[in-house]
Amino acid sequence: MSTPPRKPAEAGRPLLEVSDVTLRFGGVSALTDVSFDVAHDELFAVIGPNGAGKTSIFNCLNGVYHPQAGRIRLDGVDIMGRRPAAIAAMGVARTFQNLGLFTNLDVVENLMLGRHHLMRTGYFAGAVWFGRARREEVAHRARCEEIVELLDLGPYRSRPVGLVPYGVQKRIELGRALAMEPRLLLLDEPVAGMNLEETEDMARYVLGARHELGVSMVLVEHDMHLVMDIADRVMVLDFGQVIATGTPAEVQNDPAVIRAYLGQAS
Amino acid sequence: MARPGTLLVTRPEQRLRLLPTNWYKAFVILLAVVWLTVPINLSDAWLDVLARCGVAAIGAIGLNLLTGYTGQISLAHAFFIAIGAYTAAWLGVRSDLPFLLWLPATFVVGALVGALFGPFALRVRGDYLAILSIGLLYIGQHIFVNWTSFTGGRPGTSTGAPAAIGPLDFADLNLFDQAYSRRQGLFWLVWLVVAIVALLARNIVRTRPGRAMQAVRDRDVAAEVVGVSNARYTISAFALSSGLAAVAGGLYGVVALTVSPADFGGAPGLLLSVQYVAMIIIGGIGTIGGAVAGAVVVVAIPRVIEQISNSVAIPFVGPGEPISLFAFNNMIYGALVIVTLVFEPRGMVAGWERVKAYWRTWPLAD
Ligand SMILES: Nc1ncnc2c1ncn2[C@@H]1O[C@H](COP(=O)(O)OP(=O)(O)O)[C@@H](O)[C@H]1O
Ligand SMILES: [Mg+2]
């Protein structure tokens, strides 16, 4: 599989800068001094065994958790301590490991919610319908239809998304994140629980989205193989600590990684 | 045969329309005809019942926006209905403001008070919120009894606020040399307001704010992560719901002519709030039409049963029998709620959709 060339470091400051983030729950450290950068247009992967702290990183990045120490910057702006909705409006989108769809709504309604922060219709304009509400509905639905097309979601459009197969729900969640038109897309185990064929499909959709929409991504995966194929760089996490960061080839040959992760995962 | 797409929703852009198919258009025309002709054909007693159904429909739409669409359980609805009734007495009766001023004002006052209660819903969730909201009913009881200059205290206050829109005085209607009774006029007025409220509510729930409310209901963390502020939409749903409850309260005053704390404070208030919950469950959680249908059923049932018991004796029920008519009515609500939850948890509207889908695809349906 071909990956677009990485932007050279001289291209400017990274899109995302995470420095020395530490997150504790009571006495338990979920993350200890975690630092990494994600460049513009990069596909950055985070791997590590269950409980390593991968999901916790995402929860810190989009404001669901508040780390005790460290700094998180998006395009140079400090986003730590902001509310998730505010961070979303700054262009950070995310999918959930265990699905976070609005199960009673249909596909397009879920995607339209991704565009919530791009729209302005309030209660008053909505109630009146004619004017802004109608204009926005037409324009933004058209964008959502493009994503429905891109991800082949057409056949599932008329059912509440809670009733469609699991693999499709994962895809709808990717679609909702793409509908947000994010600068940074966080994917939490997008192929968890999928068979080989579904995994390959999902990889295709992710790469297709990257190609069409040019969005930077952080991909969290439990399973290494997908990551080694598509990521530009990989960070390996164990017990909340970074044990290696580098290209897939570098990481695969790192003795610490082999000891901590590959050794026990096989 | 109709051309394809006029009876079934087949194209995405049809979903943008309020009335996507000819079925919907025909249904709305039918409703309009019923609205116009019912007062000519029914007795004043039944028109009074139906006006009260309409009042309840407005309140039930409000509660469904909060509970059905935003997922917040509240038993304080009666408190906000009371606020509307007292505000109407203050602005409509004592200050003699016209209908088109005092009625929107009840919405504003109800919404403001509702917005004050909203933040509690951010701290307390689910069943606990329901229990907390009961507290509001008892605080309300205290205020209604003691703030006599606003509420008239225990004896209550007169609430026959003006009901004229321009030259059309619905409380004393004269059209084309024909005089209509107060009951006829109020039926037309109340159900006109129901139609407007239902239309506005439909528009809200199918656009950005309504989707945000449903996102908060389905997945609050995910909603926040896609940019929907839980705080903003929970509080505004409380405001909207309370505002509509207050509009219902204001109109209730016009229909009932007097109100007192015995109508909505404390225990009677709790019963009223529970009836509103029954309305949205029976009619259909999270649908506007369901709120209206449920309100009609729940309000009309006691009167229908009263009529039946006047002509046919229901065993063990009635004055001097072990079960009072009042208790029997409450048993019927309970039974209806249980039957709904067991057989069609999405309410009358979902049942109706099922029937409609069957006939639409007939003879293909099996
Ligand atoms: N909300 C929470 N409360 C307490 N502990 C948590 C919470 N979230 C995560 N943790 C702990 O943090 C550690 C990392 O979890 P997580 O980030 O979910 O790992 P991963 O996604 O890599 O499997 C685990 O030990 C987990 O128990
Ligand atoms: Mg995880």
XYZ file of C-alpha atoms and ligand atoms in Angstrom:
660
model
C 0.000 0.000 0.000
C 1.395 3.392 -0.897
C 1.488 6.148 1.670
C 1.822 9.806 0.761
C 5.268 11.189 1.552
C 5.713 12.706 4.990
C 5.997 16.434 5.194
C 9.585 17.340 6.056
C 10.103 18.757 9.541
C 11.134 22.128 8.111
C 7.577 22.598 6.797
C 6.814 24.515 9.994
C 5.478 23.763 13.405
C 3.598 20.509 13.893
C -0.197 20.494 13.912
C -0.337 18.787 17.299
C 2.234 19.088 20.061
C 1.846 16.973 23.172
C 4.463 17.506 25.854
C 4.943 15.690 29.160
C 1.284 14.845 29.676
C 0.624 13.040 32.932
C -2.802 11.694 33.852
C -3.630 10.008 37.164
C -6.781 8.348 38.460
C -6.421 8.378 42.212
C -3.096 6.697 42.779
C -3.008 5.019 39.360
C -0.989 6.680 36.601
C -2.717 6.169 33.257
C -0.185 8.348 31.420
C 3.289 9.404 32.530
C 5.191 12.199 30.755
C 3.817 11.362 27.316
C 5.220 13.546 24.521
C 4.759 13.408 20.756
C 4.111 15.609 17.722
C 1.866 15.094 14.739
C 2.827 16.925 11.557
C 0.371 18.375 9.066
C -0.973 15.611 6.790
C 0.702 12.911 8.833
C -0.846 9.572 9.743
C 0.507 8.969 13.217
C -0.233 5.688 14.969
C -0.283 4.850 18.669
C -0.015 1.192 19.587
C 0.309 -0.720 22.799
C -1.295 -3.540 24.743
C -4.724 -3.223 26.365
C -4.668 -0.776 29.232
C -1.535 0.961 27.970
C -3.304 4.339 27.974
C -4.083 4.780 24.273
C -7.723 5.768 24.750
C -6.713 7.983 27.652
C -4.500 9.996 25.301
C -7.497 10.678 23.077
C -9.609 11.609 26.059
C -6.946 14.155 27.030
C -6.651 15.470 23.487
C -10.325 16.292 23.161
C -10.937 17.493 26.678
C -12.908 14.561 28.109
C -10.126 14.028 30.693
C -8.034 16.776 32.238
C -4.385 15.752 32.707
C -2.642 16.760 35.923
C 0.452 17.985 34.100
C 1.780 18.707 30.634
C 0.764 20.764 27.649
C -1.281 20.102 24.530
C -1.213 22.501 21.598
C -3.129 22.494 18.358
C -1.517 24.690 15.720
C 0.292 26.502 18.509
C -2.862 27.133 20.575
C -3.030 25.618 24.053
C -6.172 23.459 24.187
C -5.722 21.893 27.605
C -8.574 22.581 30.006
C -11.021 23.469 27.252
C -14.352 21.699 27.015
C -14.770 18.926 24.398
C -17.328 20.920 22.416
C -14.887 23.842 22.179
C -12.058 21.568 21.029
C -14.370 19.992 18.443
C -15.154 23.432 17.093
C -11.380 23.984 16.695
C -11.271 21.048 14.306
C -10.518 17.937 16.329
C -12.725 14.962 15.435
C -12.755 11.553 17.021
C -14.202 8.071 16.785
C -14.761 5.852 19.805
C -13.369 2.420 20.504
C -16.783 1.229 21.687
C -18.900 3.314 19.296
C -20.401 6.667 20.160
C -23.184 6.926 17.610
C -26.565 8.528 18.166
C -28.366 5.237 17.856
C -31.936 6.455 17.324
C -31.001 8.787 14.472
C -30.340 7.795 10.880
C -27.063 7.962 8.977
C -27.495 11.461 7.590
C -28.683 12.837 10.938
C -25.557 11.412 12.572
C -23.365 12.977 9.905
C -25.256 16.271 10.204
C -24.414 16.277 13.912
C -20.784 16.149 12.887
C -21.447 19.422 11.097
C -23.117 20.993 14.117
C -20.170 23.276 14.789
C -20.120 24.425 11.166
C -23.775 25.502 11.268
C -25.514 28.415 12.964
C -29.253 27.623 13.041
C -30.592 28.187 16.550
C -34.008 27.532 18.064
C -35.600 30.574 16.521
C -34.309 30.098 12.975
C -35.041 26.374 13.240
C -38.639 26.927 14.333
C -39.247 29.363 11.472
C -37.558 26.994 8.965
C -37.744 29.321 5.954
C -34.512 31.276 5.599
C -31.338 30.306 7.374
C -32.463 26.886 8.661
C -33.578 25.709 5.244
C -30.513 27.102 3.502
C -28.182 25.407 5.975
C -30.049 22.110 5.846
C -29.825 21.973 2.053
C -26.156 22.922 1.874
C -24.918 20.696 4.685
C -27.020 17.712 3.687
C -25.378 17.888 0.283
C -21.958 17.605 1.952
C -23.185 14.661 4.022
C -24.447 12.934 0.892
C -20.907 13.101 -0.482
C -19.641 11.280 2.587
C -22.462 8.738 2.348
C -21.222 8.126 -1.185
C -17.534 8.022 -0.247
C -18.132 5.409 2.475
C -20.825 3.417 0.633
C -23.398 4.085 3.334
C -26.338 4.458 0.958
C -27.958 1.078 1.651
C -28.228 1.824 5.378
C -29.600 5.323 5.213
C -33.217 4.774 6.192
C -32.690 2.837 9.423
C -31.734 4.120 12.883
C -27.978 3.528 13.023
C -28.371 1.428 16.172
C -29.933 -1.262 13.971
C -27.216 -1.594 11.314
C -24.360 -4.143 11.543
C -21.430 -3.383 13.831
C -18.880 -2.935 11.051
C -21.149 -0.429 9.311
C -21.605 1.470 12.564
C -17.836 1.848 12.760
C -17.885 3.245 9.244
C -20.722 5.657 10.065
C -18.667 6.917 12.955
C -15.747 7.533 10.621
C -18.208 9.374 8.384
C -19.452 11.544 11.228
C -15.876 12.453 12.120
C -15.127 13.309 8.480
C -18.315 15.371 8.272
C -16.810 17.616 10.947
C -14.205 18.693 8.369
C -11.517 18.284 10.992
C -7.895 19.371 10.903
C -7.033 16.452 13.134
C -8.846 13.119 13.137
C -8.458 10.735 16.077
C -9.402 7.133 15.306
C -9.676 4.809 18.310
C -9.314 1.183 17.161
C -11.405 1.575 13.995
C -11.063 -2.122 13.132
C -11.511 -3.611 16.597
C -13.707 -6.685 16.411
C -13.656 -6.837 12.607
C -12.731 -9.779 10.439
C -9.935 -9.593 7.850
C -12.155 -8.474 5.001
C -13.862 -5.761 7.037
C -10.455 -4.629 8.282
C -9.165 -4.235 4.754
C -12.313 -2.347 3.767
C -11.895 0.008 6.697
C -8.235 0.601 5.849
C -9.324 1.496 2.346
C -11.946 3.938 3.621
C -9.459 5.565 6.004
C -6.814 5.959 3.298
C -9.454 7.106 0.827
C -10.655 9.747 3.255
C -7.090 10.842 3.848
C -6.489 11.105 0.133
C -9.744 12.963 -0.647
C -9.892 15.251 2.356
C -6.227 15.608 3.299
C -6.706 15.368 7.048
C -4.031 14.617 9.655
C -4.758 11.501 11.657
C -3.842 9.823 14.884
C -4.723 6.146 14.709
C -4.890 4.061 17.867
C -4.611 0.340 17.319
C -4.282 -2.684 19.460
C -3.280 -4.830 16.516
C 0.039 -3.952 14.874
C -0.382 -5.185 11.326
C -2.745 -2.524 9.988
C -0.626 0.180 11.568
C 2.626 -1.055 10.055
C 1.022 -0.912 6.624
C -0.483 2.547 6.645
C 1.160 4.745 9.312
C 3.905 7.293 8.642
C 5.171 7.085 12.197
C 4.327 4.928 15.171
C 4.481 5.546 18.896
C 4.528 2.543 21.216
C 2.994 2.887 24.638
C 3.250 0.540 27.593
C 1.858 1.133 31.081
C 1.255 4.780 30.227
C 4.812 5.439 29.098
C 6.277 5.991 25.643
C 8.796 3.276 24.935
C 9.526 4.084 21.291
C 8.599 6.500 18.513
C 9.673 6.193 14.879
C 8.846 4.854 11.457
C 7.162 1.450 11.370
C 10.453 -0.161 10.392
C 12.369 1.492 13.221
C 9.770 0.602 15.802
C 9.476 -3.005 14.654
C 13.177 -3.548 15.265
C 13.387 -1.722 18.577
C 14.441 -4.191 21.316
C 12.315 -2.479 23.962
C 9.256 -2.781 21.763
C 9.915 -6.408 20.998
C 10.276 -7.111 24.699
C 7.279 -5.129 25.920
C 4.785 -5.566 23.165
C 5.519 -8.016 20.416
C 6.767 -10.565 22.897
C 3.487 -10.822 24.735
C 1.046 -9.996 21.948
C 1.805 -12.956 19.728
C -51.857 5.920 -9.917
C -49.694 8.603 -8.369
C -46.295 9.140 -9.885
C -43.486 7.476 -7.960
C -42.343 9.414 -4.950
C -45.581 11.145 -4.105
C -46.786 8.462 -1.715
C -43.500 7.009 -0.515
C -40.355 8.771 0.590
C -37.944 7.610 -2.093
C -35.513 10.473 -2.597
C -33.224 12.087 -0.007
C -34.410 15.616 -0.793
C -37.968 14.631 0.163
C -36.762 14.388 3.740
C -36.327 18.138 3.767
C -40.033 18.676 3.322
C -42.373 19.009 6.254
C -45.000 16.978 4.384
C -42.878 14.554 2.358
C -45.701 12.630 0.712
C -49.273 13.139 -0.441
C -50.412 11.011 2.487
C -49.175 13.702 4.832
C -50.789 16.465 2.803
C -54.131 14.670 2.752
C -53.877 14.046 6.494
C -53.250 17.714 7.241
C -56.191 18.785 5.077
C -58.384 16.270 6.887
C -57.276 17.666 10.252
C -58.088 21.200 9.114
C -61.578 20.148 8.055
C -62.137 18.390 11.372
C -60.913 21.484 13.213
C -63.360 23.713 11.354
C -66.409 21.491 11.648
C -66.139 19.905 15.091
C -67.476 22.953 16.998
C -70.550 23.062 14.764
C -71.388 19.445 15.520
C -70.496 18.803 19.157
C -72.118 19.858 22.410
C -70.499 22.529 24.575
C -69.669 19.898 27.188
C -67.600 17.882 24.714
C -66.024 21.012 23.246
C -64.859 21.886 26.745
C -63.231 18.462 27.059
C -61.566 18.849 23.669
C -60.289 22.333 24.504
C -58.674 20.855 27.616
C -57.199 18.119 25.402
C -55.659 20.831 23.235
C -54.233 22.632 26.246
C -52.675 19.374 27.412
C -51.334 18.735 23.905
C -49.306 21.947 24.076
C -47.897 20.970 27.471
C -47.189 17.441 26.266
C -45.292 18.716 23.223
C -43.186 20.705 25.678
C -42.533 17.696 27.902
C -41.714 15.519 24.906
C -39.091 18.025 23.762
C -37.466 17.688 27.177
C -37.990 14.005 27.948
C -38.497 12.376 24.570
C -35.975 14.398 22.584
C -33.408 15.456 25.180
C -33.727 12.521 27.577
C -34.286 14.539 30.766
C -36.941 13.141 33.088
C -38.897 15.842 34.905
C -41.938 15.677 37.152
C -42.013 19.453 37.610
C -44.141 20.079 34.549
C -47.185 21.033 36.656
C -45.102 23.720 38.354
C -44.434 25.420 35.034
C -48.069 25.054 33.979
C -48.991 26.877 37.175
C -46.508 29.636 36.423
C -48.182 30.130 33.052
C -51.663 30.262 34.546
C -50.633 32.813 37.191
C -48.704 34.886 34.663
C -51.778 34.955 32.428
C -53.894 36.086 35.385
C -51.403 38.848 36.135
C -50.823 40.099 32.580
C -54.083 39.118 30.885
C -56.669 39.646 33.618
C -55.235 42.232 36.017
C -53.156 44.192 33.476
C -55.614 43.532 30.646
C -52.956 42.931 27.990
C -54.251 41.521 24.684
C -53.964 37.806 23.843
C -51.074 38.286 21.435
C -49.040 39.900 24.221
C -49.932 37.904 27.306
C -49.683 34.493 25.676
C -46.095 34.926 24.367
C -45.266 36.509 27.737
C -46.284 33.295 29.526
C -43.796 31.485 27.297
C -41.023 33.902 28.182
C -41.677 33.752 31.930
C -41.955 29.944 31.906
C -38.787 29.622 29.828
C -36.808 31.911 32.143
C -37.823 29.988 35.255
C -37.154 26.707 33.436
C -33.688 27.896 32.452
C -32.971 28.553 36.142
C -33.830 24.933 36.948
C -31.868 23.585 33.967
C -28.399 23.696 35.591
C -29.551 21.203 38.245
C -30.089 18.706 35.428
C -26.395 18.966 34.602
C -25.435 17.818 38.089
C -28.136 15.219 38.633
C -29.252 12.662 36.062
C -32.023 10.200 35.318
C -34.189 9.048 38.201
C -32.469 11.434 40.587
C -33.446 14.348 38.400
C -37.069 13.164 38.494
C -36.952 13.101 42.298
C -35.271 16.505 42.447
C -37.958 17.932 40.185
C -40.663 16.773 42.603
C -39.080 19.134 45.107
C -39.952 21.979 42.776
C -43.652 21.044 43.031
C -43.558 21.403 46.812
C -41.629 24.667 46.669
C -44.289 25.726 44.159
C -47.091 24.723 46.535
C -45.546 26.962 49.190
C -45.212 29.913 46.810
C -48.700 29.502 45.341
C -50.316 29.469 48.782
C -48.322 32.323 50.281
C -47.583 34.787 47.497
C -51.186 35.930 47.525
C -50.734 39.142 45.528
C -49.579 37.056 42.538
C -51.596 33.861 42.971
C -54.621 34.742 45.069
C -53.439 32.225 47.671
C -55.435 29.125 48.542
C -58.794 30.315 47.135
C -57.116 30.923 43.781
C -57.471 33.647 41.222
C -59.634 34.416 38.251
C -57.916 33.576 34.958
C -60.341 34.493 32.170
C -57.721 36.446 30.221
C -58.624 38.105 26.892
C -58.865 35.689 23.972
C -59.147 38.020 20.986
C -56.832 38.073 17.988
C -57.476 41.409 16.299
C -61.217 41.701 15.614
C -61.793 37.994 16.280
C -62.787 37.549 19.915
C -62.780 33.796 20.369
C -64.477 34.108 23.754
C -67.459 35.784 22.095
C -67.338 34.968 18.423
C -69.598 36.577 15.834
C -68.948 35.608 12.239
C -71.161 36.371 9.263
C -74.135 37.315 11.486
C -73.765 34.067 13.344
C -72.965 34.047 17.067
C -70.879 31.221 18.490
C -70.624 30.105 22.105
C -67.525 30.640 24.256
C -66.853 26.874 24.098
C -66.965 26.838 20.305
C -64.662 29.838 20.035
C -62.169 28.506 22.578
C -61.986 25.155 20.780
C -60.961 26.945 17.595
C -58.481 29.152 19.443
C -56.824 26.425 21.510
C -56.418 24.036 18.612
C -55.106 26.853 16.414
C -52.369 27.378 19.014
C -51.777 23.597 19.126
C -51.250 23.583 15.354
C -48.801 26.490 15.506
C -46.857 25.016 18.428
C -46.736 21.603 16.751
C -45.440 23.136 13.527
C -42.730 25.153 15.288
C -41.743 22.132 17.391
C -41.563 19.911 14.292
C -39.279 22.431 12.658
C -37.035 22.616 15.705
C -36.632 18.861 16.018
C -35.737 18.378 12.363
C -33.090 21.098 12.287
C -29.804 21.768 14.086
C -31.076 22.488 17.627
C -33.391 19.449 17.615
C -30.656 17.123 16.384
C -28.409 18.453 19.128
C -31.071 17.665 21.738
C -31.349 14.104 20.442
C -27.571 13.732 20.438
C -27.490 14.670 24.123
C -30.203 12.079 24.747
C -28.528 9.248 22.828
C -24.879 9.750 23.837
C -23.955 12.724 25.945
C -20.168 12.250 25.823
C -20.166 11.696 22.056
C -22.415 14.738 21.632
C -19.913 16.907 23.448
C -17.080 15.450 21.364
C -18.761 16.374 18.071
C -19.247 19.911 19.346
C -22.715 19.822 20.940
C -22.577 21.486 24.337
C -24.534 19.347 26.794
C -24.973 22.300 29.100
C -26.399 24.556 26.428
C -28.887 22.047 25.052
C -29.979 20.609 28.383
C -30.696 24.048 29.779
C -32.369 25.306 26.622
C -34.513 22.157 26.430
C -35.679 22.900 29.963
C -36.426 26.475 28.958
C -38.334 25.429 25.842
C -40.291 22.748 27.651
C -41.160 25.017 30.575
C -42.126 27.821 28.220
C -44.606 25.550 26.445
C -45.900 24.272 29.786
C -46.545 27.890 30.725
C -48.383 28.547 27.454
C -50.529 25.507 28.242
C -51.105 26.931 31.733
C -52.154 30.305 30.365
C -54.658 28.712 27.992
C -55.849 26.379 30.745
C -56.736 29.488 32.727
C -58.813 30.825 29.845
C -60.698 27.536 29.553
C -61.133 26.901 33.292
C -61.681 30.569 34.323
C -60.145 30.107 37.781
C -57.104 28.280 39.084
C -55.864 27.537 42.617
C -52.944 25.669 44.228
C -55.232 22.619 44.388
C -54.818 22.391 40.593
C -51.039 22.074 40.465
C -49.253 22.425 43.806
C -47.813 19.523 45.811
C -49.613 16.206 45.439
C -52.169 17.284 42.793
C -49.244 18.730 40.868
C -47.400 15.448 41.063
C -50.456 13.640 39.720
C -50.750 16.162 36.890
C -47.053 15.815 36.045
C -47.376 12.037 35.996
C -50.347 12.355 33.652
C -48.144 14.344 31.285
C -45.538 11.590 31.398
C -48.336 9.117 30.631
C -49.381 11.243 27.645
C -45.984 11.130 25.995
C -45.470 7.435 26.714
C -48.888 6.436 25.379
C -48.679 8.756 22.373
C -45.047 8.128 21.531
C -41.805 9.210 23.165
C -39.873 11.564 20.937
C -42.615 12.446 18.449
C -44.673 15.621 18.182
C -47.784 13.886 16.865
C -47.528 11.361 19.690
C -47.625 14.102 22.296
C -50.854 15.428 20.797
C -52.466 11.996 20.468
C -51.441 10.993 23.989
C -52.817 14.246 25.427
C -56.194 13.680 23.776
C -56.400 10.107 25.068
C -55.345 10.892 28.639
C -57.560 13.963 29.047
C -60.603 12.533 27.299
C -60.588 9.148 29.076
C -62.080 10.341 32.386
C -64.923 12.073 30.576
C -65.616 9.123 28.336
C -65.662 6.818 31.337
C -67.948 9.216 33.167
C -70.324 9.130 30.219
C -70.221 5.355 30.093
C -70.788 5.000 33.821
C -73.827 7.289 33.545
C -75.561 4.897 31.188
C -73.990 1.519 32.010
C -72.955 0.475 35.511
C -69.281 -0.538 35.623
C -68.933 -3.261 38.273
C -67.355 -2.076 41.566
C -66.871 1.427 40.173
C -68.714 4.618 41.067
C -70.097 6.459 44.094
C -70.702 4.041 46.968
C -68.713 1.269 45.267
C -65.226 0.104 46.395
C -63.462 1.904 43.529
C -64.120 5.606 42.970
C -64.363 6.954 39.446
C -61.189 8.953 40.108
C -59.240 5.871 41.182
C -60.631 3.936 38.243
C -59.373 6.594 35.817
C -55.908 6.404 37.315
C -55.966 2.635 36.953
C -56.839 3.061 33.294
C -53.836 5.386 32.754
C -51.608 2.904 34.525
C -52.925 0.042 32.427
C -52.514 2.053 29.213
C -48.930 2.940 30.065
C -48.098 -0.693 30.803
C -49.832 -1.973 27.677
C -47.956 0.613 25.608
C -44.579 -0.186 27.113
C -45.096 -3.911 26.622
C -46.658 -4.001 23.169
C -45.569 -0.824 21.383
C -42.906 0.989 23.406
C -42.752 3.722 20.807
C -46.400 4.575 21.390
C -49.525 5.152 19.344
C -47.641 6.961 16.615
C -45.372 3.976 15.988
C -48.390 1.676 15.923
C -49.999 3.953 13.383
C -46.832 4.022 11.267
C -46.911 0.244 11.222
C -50.505 0.176 9.993
C -49.696 2.793 7.387
C -46.634 0.912 6.136
C -48.800 -2.181 5.790
C -51.446 -0.482 3.651
C -48.913 1.399 1.593
C -47.136 -1.705 0.479
C -50.336 -3.763 0.227
C -50.770 -6.134 -1.603
C -47.027 -6.772 -1.301
C -47.184 -6.988 2.483
C -47.644 -10.440 3.926
N -12.175 6.950 33.792
C -11.215 6.162 34.318
N -11.179 5.927 35.654
C -10.218 5.158 36.191
N -9.247 4.571 35.491
C -9.222 4.754 34.163
C -10.213 5.560 33.501
N -9.938 5.577 32.174
C -8.841 4.811 32.009
N -8.410 4.327 33.200
C -7.241 3.466 33.397
O -6.184 3.962 32.627
C -5.465 2.907 32.041
C -5.389 3.074 30.547
O -6.660 2.815 29.977
P -6.982 3.069 28.448
O -6.504 4.426 28.071
O -8.418 2.795 28.230
O -6.092 1.949 27.737
P -6.093 1.423 26.247
O -6.997 2.292 25.425
O -4.664 1.524 25.826
O -6.549 0.013 26.290
C -6.122 1.610 32.474
O -5.429 1.090 33.559
C -7.496 2.060 32.894
O -7.996 1.227 33.897
Mg -8.652 1.791 24.371
